mmCIF file of C-alpha atoms in Angstrom:
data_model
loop_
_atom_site.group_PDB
_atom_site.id
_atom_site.type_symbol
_atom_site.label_atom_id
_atom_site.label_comp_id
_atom_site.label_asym_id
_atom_site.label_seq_id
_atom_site.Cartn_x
_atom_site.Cartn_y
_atom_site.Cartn_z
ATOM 1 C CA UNK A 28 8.566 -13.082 -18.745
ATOM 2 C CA UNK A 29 7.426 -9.419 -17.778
ATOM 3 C CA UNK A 30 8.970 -6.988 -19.186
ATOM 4 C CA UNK A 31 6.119 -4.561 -20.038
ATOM 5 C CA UNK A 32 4.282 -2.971 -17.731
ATOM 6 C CA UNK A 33 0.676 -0.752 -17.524
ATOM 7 C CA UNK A 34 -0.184 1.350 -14.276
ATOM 8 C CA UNK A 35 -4.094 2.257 -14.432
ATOM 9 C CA UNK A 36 -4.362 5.513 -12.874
ATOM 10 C CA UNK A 37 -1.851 8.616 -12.158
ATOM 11 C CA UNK A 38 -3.031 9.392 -8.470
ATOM 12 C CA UNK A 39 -0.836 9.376 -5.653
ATOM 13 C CA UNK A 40 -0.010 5.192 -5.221
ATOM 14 C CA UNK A 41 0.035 4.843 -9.626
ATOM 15 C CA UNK A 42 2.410 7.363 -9.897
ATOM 16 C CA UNK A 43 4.358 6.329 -7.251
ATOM 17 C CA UNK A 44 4.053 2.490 -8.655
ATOM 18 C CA UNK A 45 4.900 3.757 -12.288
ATOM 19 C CA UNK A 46 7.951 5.379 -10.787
ATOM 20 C CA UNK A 47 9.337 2.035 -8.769
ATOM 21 C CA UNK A 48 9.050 0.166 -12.487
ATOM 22 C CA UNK A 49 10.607 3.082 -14.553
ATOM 23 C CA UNK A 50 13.630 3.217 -12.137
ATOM 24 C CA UNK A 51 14.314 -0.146 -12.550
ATOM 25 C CA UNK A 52 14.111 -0.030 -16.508
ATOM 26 C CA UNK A 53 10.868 -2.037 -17.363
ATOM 27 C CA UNK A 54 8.645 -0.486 -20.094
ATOM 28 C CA UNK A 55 5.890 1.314 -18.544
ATOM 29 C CA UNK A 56 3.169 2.961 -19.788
ATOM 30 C CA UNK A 57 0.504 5.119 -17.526
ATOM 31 C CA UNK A 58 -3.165 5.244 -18.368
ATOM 32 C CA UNK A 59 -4.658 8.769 -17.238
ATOM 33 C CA UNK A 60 -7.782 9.522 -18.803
ATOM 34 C CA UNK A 61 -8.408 12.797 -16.825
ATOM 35 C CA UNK A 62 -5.530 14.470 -15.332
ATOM 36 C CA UNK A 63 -2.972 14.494 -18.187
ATOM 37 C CA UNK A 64 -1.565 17.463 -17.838
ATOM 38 C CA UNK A 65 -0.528 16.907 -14.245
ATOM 39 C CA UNK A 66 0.410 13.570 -14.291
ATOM 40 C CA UNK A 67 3.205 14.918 -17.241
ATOM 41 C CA UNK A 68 4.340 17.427 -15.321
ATOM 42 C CA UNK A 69 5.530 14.971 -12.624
ATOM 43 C CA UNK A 70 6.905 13.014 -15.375
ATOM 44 C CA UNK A 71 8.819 15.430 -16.522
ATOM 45 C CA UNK A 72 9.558 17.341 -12.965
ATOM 46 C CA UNK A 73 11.713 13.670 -12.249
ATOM 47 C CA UNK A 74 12.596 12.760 -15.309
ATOM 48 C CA UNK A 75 11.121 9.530 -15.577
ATOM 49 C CA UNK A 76 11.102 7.473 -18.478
ATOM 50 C CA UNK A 77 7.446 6.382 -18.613
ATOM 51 C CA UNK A 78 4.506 6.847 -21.522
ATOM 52 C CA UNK A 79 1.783 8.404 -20.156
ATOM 53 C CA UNK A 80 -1.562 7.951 -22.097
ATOM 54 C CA UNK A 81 -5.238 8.279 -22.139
ATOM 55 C CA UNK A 82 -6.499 5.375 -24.333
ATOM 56 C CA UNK A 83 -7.050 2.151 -22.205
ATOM 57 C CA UNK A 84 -6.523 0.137 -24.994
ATOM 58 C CA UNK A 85 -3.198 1.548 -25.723
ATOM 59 C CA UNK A 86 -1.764 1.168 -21.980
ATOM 60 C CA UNK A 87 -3.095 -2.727 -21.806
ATOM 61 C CA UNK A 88 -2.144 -4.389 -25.350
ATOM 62 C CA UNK A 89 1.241 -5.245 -24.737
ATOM 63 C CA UNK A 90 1.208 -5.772 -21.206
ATOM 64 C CA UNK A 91 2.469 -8.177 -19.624
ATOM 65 C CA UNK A 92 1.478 -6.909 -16.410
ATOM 66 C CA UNK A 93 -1.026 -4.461 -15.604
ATOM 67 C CA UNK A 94 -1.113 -2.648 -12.052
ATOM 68 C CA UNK A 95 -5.211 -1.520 -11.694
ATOM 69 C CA UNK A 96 -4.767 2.189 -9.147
ATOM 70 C CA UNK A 97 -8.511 3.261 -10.360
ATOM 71 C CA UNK A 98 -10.320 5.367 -6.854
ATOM 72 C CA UNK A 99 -11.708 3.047 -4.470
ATOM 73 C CA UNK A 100 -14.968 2.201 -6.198
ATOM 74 C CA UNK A 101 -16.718 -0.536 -7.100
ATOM 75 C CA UNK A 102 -18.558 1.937 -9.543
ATOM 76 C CA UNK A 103 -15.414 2.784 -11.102
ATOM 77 C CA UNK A 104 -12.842 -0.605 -10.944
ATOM 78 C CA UNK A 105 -16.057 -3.048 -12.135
ATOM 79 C CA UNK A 106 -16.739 -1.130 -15.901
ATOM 80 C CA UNK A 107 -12.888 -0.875 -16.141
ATOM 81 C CA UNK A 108 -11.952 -4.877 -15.548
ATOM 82 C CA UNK A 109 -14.880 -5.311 -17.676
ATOM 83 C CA UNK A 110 -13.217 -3.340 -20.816
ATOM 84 C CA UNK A 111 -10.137 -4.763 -20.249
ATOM 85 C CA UNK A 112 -11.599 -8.357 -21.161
ATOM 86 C CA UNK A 113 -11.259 -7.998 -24.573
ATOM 87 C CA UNK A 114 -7.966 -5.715 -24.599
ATOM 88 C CA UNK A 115 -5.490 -7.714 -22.646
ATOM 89 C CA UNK A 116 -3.007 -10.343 -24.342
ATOM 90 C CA UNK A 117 -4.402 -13.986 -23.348
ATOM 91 C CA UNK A 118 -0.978 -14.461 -20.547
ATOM 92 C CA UNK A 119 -1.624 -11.255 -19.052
ATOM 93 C CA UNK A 120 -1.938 -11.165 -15.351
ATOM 94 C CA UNK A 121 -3.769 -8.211 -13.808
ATOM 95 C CA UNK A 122 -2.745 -6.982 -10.153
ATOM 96 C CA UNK A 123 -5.164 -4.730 -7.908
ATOM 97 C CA UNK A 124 -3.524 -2.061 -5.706
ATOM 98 C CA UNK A 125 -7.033 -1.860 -3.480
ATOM 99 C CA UNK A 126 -6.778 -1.458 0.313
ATOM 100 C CA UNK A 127 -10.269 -1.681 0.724
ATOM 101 C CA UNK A 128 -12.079 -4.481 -1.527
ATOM 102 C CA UNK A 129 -11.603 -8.718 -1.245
ATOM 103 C CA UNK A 130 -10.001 -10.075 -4.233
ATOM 104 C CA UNK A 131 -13.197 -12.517 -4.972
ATOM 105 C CA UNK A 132 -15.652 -9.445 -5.371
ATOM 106 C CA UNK A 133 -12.950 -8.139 -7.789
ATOM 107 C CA UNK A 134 -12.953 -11.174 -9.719
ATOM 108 C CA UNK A 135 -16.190 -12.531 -9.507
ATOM 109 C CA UNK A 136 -17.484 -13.163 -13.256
ATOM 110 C CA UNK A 137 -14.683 -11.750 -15.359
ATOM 111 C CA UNK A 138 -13.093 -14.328 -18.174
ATOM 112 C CA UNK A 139 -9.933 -14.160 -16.542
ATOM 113 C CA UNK A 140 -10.355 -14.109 -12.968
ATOM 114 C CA UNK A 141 -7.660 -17.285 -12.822
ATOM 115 C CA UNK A 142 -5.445 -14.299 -13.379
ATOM 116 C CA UNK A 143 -6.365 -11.299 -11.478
ATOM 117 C CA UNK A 144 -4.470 -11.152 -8.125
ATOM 118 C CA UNK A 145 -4.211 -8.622 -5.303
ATOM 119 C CA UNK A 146 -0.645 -6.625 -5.386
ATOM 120 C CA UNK A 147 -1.278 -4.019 -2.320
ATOM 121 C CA UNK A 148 1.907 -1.652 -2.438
ATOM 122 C CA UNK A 149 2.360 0.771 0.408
ATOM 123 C CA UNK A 150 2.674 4.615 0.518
ATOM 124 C CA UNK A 151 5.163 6.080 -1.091
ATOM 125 C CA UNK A 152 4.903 2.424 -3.294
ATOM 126 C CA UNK A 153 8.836 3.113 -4.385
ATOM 127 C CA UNK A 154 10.366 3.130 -0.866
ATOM 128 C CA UNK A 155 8.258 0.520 1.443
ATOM 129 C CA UNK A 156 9.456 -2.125 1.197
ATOM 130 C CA UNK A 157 6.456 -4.289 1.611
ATOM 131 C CA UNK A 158 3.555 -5.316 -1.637
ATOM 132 C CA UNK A 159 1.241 -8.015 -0.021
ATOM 133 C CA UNK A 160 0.204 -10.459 -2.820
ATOM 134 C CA UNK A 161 -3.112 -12.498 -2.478
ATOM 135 C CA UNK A 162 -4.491 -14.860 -4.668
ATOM 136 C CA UNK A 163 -7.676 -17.600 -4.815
ATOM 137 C CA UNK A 164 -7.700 -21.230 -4.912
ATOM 138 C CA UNK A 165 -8.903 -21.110 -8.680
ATOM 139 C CA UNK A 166 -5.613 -18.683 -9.201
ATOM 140 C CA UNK A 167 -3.698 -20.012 -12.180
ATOM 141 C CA UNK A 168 -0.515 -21.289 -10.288
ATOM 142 C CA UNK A 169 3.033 -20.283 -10.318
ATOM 143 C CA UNK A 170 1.342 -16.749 -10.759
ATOM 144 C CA UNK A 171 2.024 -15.074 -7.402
ATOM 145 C CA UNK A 172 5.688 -16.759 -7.145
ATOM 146 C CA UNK A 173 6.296 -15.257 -10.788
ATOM 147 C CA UNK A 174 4.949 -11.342 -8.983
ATOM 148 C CA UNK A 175 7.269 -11.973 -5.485
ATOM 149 C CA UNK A 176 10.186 -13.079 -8.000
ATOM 150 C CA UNK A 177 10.185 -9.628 -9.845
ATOM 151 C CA UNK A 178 8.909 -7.847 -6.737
ATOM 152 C CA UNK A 179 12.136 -9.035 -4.953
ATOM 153 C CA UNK A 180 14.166 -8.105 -7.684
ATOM 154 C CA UNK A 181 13.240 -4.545 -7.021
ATOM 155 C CA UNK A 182 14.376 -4.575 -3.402
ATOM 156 C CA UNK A 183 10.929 -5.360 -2.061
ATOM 157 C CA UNK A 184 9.936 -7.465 0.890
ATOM 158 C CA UNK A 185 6.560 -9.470 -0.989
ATOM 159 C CA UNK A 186 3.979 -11.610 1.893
ATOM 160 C CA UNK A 187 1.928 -14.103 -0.125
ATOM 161 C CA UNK A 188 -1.269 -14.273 2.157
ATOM 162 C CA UNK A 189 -2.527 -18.162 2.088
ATOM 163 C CA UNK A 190 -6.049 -16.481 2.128
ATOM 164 C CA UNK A 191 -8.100 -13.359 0.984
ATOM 165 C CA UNK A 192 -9.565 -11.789 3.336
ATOM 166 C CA UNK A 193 -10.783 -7.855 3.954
ATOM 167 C CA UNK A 194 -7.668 -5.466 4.508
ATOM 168 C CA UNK A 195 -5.652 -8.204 4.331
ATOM 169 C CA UNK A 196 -2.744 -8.268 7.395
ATOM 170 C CA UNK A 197 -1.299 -4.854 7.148
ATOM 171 C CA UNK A 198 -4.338 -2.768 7.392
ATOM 172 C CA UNK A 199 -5.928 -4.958 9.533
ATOM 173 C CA UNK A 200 -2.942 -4.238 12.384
ATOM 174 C CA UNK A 201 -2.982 -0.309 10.884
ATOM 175 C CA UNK A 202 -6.648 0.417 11.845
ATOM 176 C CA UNK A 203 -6.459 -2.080 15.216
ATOM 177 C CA UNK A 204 -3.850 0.616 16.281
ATOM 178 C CA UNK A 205 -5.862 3.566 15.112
ATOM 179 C CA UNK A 206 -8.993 2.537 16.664
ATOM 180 C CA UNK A 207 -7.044 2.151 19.879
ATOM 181 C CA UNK A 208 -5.251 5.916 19.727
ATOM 182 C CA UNK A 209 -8.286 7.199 18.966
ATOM 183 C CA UNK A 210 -10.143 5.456 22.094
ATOM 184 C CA UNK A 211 -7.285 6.818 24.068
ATOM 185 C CA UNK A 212 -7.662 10.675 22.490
ATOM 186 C CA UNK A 213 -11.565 10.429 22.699
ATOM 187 C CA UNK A 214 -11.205 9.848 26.222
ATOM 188 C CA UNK A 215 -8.560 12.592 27.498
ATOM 189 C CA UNK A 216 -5.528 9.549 28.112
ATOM 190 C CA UNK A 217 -3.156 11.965 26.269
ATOM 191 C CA UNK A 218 -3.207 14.582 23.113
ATOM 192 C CA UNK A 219 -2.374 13.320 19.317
ATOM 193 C CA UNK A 220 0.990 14.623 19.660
ATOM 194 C CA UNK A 221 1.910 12.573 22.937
ATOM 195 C CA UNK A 222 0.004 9.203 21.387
ATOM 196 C CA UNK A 223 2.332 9.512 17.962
ATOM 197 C CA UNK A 224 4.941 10.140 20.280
ATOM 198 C CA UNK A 225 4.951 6.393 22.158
ATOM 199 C CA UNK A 226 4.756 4.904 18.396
ATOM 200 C CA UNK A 227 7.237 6.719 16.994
ATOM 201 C CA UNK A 228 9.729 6.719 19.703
ATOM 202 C CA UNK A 229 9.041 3.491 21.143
ATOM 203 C CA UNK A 230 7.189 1.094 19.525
ATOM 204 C CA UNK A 231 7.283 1.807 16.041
ATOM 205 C CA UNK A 232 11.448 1.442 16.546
ATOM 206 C CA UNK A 233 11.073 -1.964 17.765
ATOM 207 C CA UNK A 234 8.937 -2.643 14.868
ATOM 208 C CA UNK A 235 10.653 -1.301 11.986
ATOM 209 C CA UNK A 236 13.371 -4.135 13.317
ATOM 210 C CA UNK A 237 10.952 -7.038 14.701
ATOM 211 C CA UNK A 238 7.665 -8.447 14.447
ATOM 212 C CA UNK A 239 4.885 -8.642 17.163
ATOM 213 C CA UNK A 240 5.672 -12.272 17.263
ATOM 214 C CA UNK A 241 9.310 -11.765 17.539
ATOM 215 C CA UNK A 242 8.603 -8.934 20.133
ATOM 216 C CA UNK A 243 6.512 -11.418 22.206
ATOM 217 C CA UNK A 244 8.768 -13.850 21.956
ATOM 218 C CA UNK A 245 12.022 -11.572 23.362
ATOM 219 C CA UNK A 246 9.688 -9.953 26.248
ATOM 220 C CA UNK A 247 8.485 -13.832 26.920
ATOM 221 C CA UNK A 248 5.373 -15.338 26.459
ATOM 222 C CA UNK A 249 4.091 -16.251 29.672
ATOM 223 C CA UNK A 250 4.431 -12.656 30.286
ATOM 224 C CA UNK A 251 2.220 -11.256 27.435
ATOM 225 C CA UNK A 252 -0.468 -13.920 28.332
ATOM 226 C CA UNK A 253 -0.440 -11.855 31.704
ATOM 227 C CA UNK A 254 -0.252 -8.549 29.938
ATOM 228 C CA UNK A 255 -2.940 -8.939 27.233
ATOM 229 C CA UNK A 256 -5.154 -11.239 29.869
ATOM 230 C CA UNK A 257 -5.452 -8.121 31.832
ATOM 231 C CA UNK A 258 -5.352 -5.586 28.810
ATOM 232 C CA UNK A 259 -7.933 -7.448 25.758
ATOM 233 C CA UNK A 260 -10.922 -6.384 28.294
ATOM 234 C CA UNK A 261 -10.220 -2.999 28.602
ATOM 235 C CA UNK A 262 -9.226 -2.548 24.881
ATOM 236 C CA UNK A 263 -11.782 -0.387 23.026
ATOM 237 C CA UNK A 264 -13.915 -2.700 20.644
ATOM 238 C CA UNK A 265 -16.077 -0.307 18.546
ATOM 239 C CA UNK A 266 -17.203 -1.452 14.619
ATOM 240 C CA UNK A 267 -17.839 2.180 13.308
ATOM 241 C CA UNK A 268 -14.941 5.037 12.135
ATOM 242 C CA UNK A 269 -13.680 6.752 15.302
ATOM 243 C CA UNK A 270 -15.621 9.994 16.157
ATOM 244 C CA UNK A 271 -12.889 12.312 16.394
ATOM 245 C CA UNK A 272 -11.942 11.480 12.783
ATOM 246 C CA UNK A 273 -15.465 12.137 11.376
ATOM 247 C CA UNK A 274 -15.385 15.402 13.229
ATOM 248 C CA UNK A 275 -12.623 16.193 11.567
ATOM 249 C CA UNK A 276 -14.049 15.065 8.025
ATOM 250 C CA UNK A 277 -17.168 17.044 9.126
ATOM 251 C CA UNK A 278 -15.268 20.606 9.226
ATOM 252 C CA UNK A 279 -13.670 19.704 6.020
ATOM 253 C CA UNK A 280 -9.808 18.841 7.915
ATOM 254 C CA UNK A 281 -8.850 15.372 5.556
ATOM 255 C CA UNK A 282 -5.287 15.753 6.598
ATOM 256 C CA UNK A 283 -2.038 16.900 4.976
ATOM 257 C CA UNK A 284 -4.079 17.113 1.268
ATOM 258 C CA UNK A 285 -6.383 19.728 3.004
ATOM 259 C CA UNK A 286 -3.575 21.538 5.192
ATOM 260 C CA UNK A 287 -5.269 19.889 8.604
ATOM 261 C CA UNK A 288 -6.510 16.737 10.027
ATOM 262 C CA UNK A 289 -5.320 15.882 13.994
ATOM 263 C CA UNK A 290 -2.291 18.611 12.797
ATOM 264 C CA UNK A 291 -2.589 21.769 10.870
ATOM 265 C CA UNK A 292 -0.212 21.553 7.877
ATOM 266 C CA UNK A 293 1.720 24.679 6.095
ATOM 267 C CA UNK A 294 2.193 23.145 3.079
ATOM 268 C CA UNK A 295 1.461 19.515 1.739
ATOM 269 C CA UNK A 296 4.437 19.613 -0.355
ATOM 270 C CA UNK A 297 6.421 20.130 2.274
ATOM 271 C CA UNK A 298 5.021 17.778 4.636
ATOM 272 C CA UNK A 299 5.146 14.961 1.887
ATOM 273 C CA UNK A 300 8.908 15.928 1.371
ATOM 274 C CA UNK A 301 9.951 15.886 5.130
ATOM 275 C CA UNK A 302 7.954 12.295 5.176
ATOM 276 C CA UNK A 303 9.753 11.113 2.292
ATOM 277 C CA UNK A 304 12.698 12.348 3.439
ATOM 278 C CA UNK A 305 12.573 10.310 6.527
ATOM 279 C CA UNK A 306 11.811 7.296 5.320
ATOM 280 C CA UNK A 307 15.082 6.906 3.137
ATOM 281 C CA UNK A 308 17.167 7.401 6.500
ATOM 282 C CA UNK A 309 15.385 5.509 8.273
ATOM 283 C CA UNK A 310 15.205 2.792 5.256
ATOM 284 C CA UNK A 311 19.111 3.338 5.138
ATOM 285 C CA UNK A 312 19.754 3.528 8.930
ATOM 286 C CA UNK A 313 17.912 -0.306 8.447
ATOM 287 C CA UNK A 314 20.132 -1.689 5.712
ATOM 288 C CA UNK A 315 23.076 -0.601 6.855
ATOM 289 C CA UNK A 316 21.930 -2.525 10.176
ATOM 290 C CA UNK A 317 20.776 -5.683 8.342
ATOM 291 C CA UNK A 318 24.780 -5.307 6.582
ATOM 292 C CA UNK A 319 26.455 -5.396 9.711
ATOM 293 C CA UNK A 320 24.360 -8.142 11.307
ATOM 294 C CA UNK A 321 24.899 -10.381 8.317
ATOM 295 C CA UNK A 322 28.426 -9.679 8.598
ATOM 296 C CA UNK A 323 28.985 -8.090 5.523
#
């Protein structure tokens, strides 16, 4: 049974992951070994019920699970699964939050890697509803049903992938689409503004309610094998990071955390807030849909 749980790292996705547990009354405590201070003035700020500390081996010893949100490193997650090796209790199961690494390289050589799975949460990790769970064939089973279990519990929406594999599905369709805006804002087709404007006001409507399988099946199929016969060849098929974006990176623009990227941003705190914001209506504008479909 899990009923204690340890969130490595206070950054933006541990904080937010720390929060989704704390609001629905598990024990959680939240390792931060370097910025304390911060991390418990958000604590505080939202009155969250959650024990922030800086000793590893004071997060992990009880734990039933433990949520690993260390930077996307191999130089930093390695030397911190290795320490946990002698700190965890012998049923703990360990869950990575990566976006970036295959769970085998995480695993690979560490004493418990029959029970270190991939939990990938989305941004902001306590609205989306989505954590995809991935496992390996030596994974010690009844494992990821025991994570989607609890994870549904919380109101999430858990996708057990039947193999690991880099970026696993959502990413995967994520940076398909971004390679493909910016092919079409490299080239002059239309400006960022115009580009975000057919996903948000057309296609990303269709898919906060369908899939792309779903979609294909309502437009019909024998008319998508015409539209993507004639559209896979023109499709832009590059393998390195889209130039516009390391132009951006070059002058120092990383987005809303540097107050520009392919928009200039006021304030990040209120560009977070306005995202945030819109995601609970449109989350609500969706249950209150899925309500009246089921009849209730």
């Amino acid at each position: 049974m899990i009923t204690h749980i340890a969130v490595l790292g206070a950054g933006t996705m541990g904080f937010s992951i720390a929060k989704l547990f704390a609001e629905h009354h598990y024990s959680v405590a939240l390792y931060e070994p370097f910025s304390l201070q911060a991390a418990r003035e958000r604590i505080s700020q939202e009155a969250l019920s959650i024990h922030l500390v800086s000793e590893l081996e004071e997060a992990v010893s009880n734990a039933d699970l433990v949520i690993e949100c260390a930077p996307e490193t191999m130089e930093i997650k390695q030397p911190l699964y290795r320490q946990l090796t002698t700190l965890l209790k012998q049923e703990a199961i360990v869950a990575s939050n990566t976006s970036t690494f295959s769970l085998q390289q995480l695993a690979d050589g560490l004493p418990y890697a029959d029970r270190i799975v991939i939990a990938h949460f989305f941004n902001p990790a306590h609205l989306i509803p989505l954590v995809e769970l991935v496992g390996l064939a030596n994974t010690r089973p009844g494992i990821l049903e025991v994570l989607a279990e609890l994870l549904r519990q919380m109101g999430k929406a858990p996708v057990v992938l039947s193999k690991d594999i880099p970026g696993f599905i959502a990413n995967r369709l994520q940076a398909a689409l971004l390679r493909e805006a910016n092919f079409l804002l490299e080239n002059g087709i239309a400006g960022a503004e115009e580009i975000d404007s057919v996903v948000s006001n057309g296609l990303g409507l269709r898919w906060a309610l369908r899939g792309p399988f779903q979609i294909a099946d309502l437009g019909g199929l024998d008319i998508w094998s015409k539209v993507t016969g004639h559209l896979f060849p023109a499709l832009n098929n590059g393998t390195e990071p889209p130039a516009s974006m390391i132009n951006h990176i070059a002058r120092g623009e990383l987005g809303v955390k540097s107050g520009g990227g392919y928009y200039t941003y006021s304030q990040q705190e209120h560009a977070n807030g306005q995202m945030m914001k819109e995601l609970q209506q449109l989350l609500a504008y969706m249950k209150h849909k899925e309500e009246n479909d089921n009849g209730i």
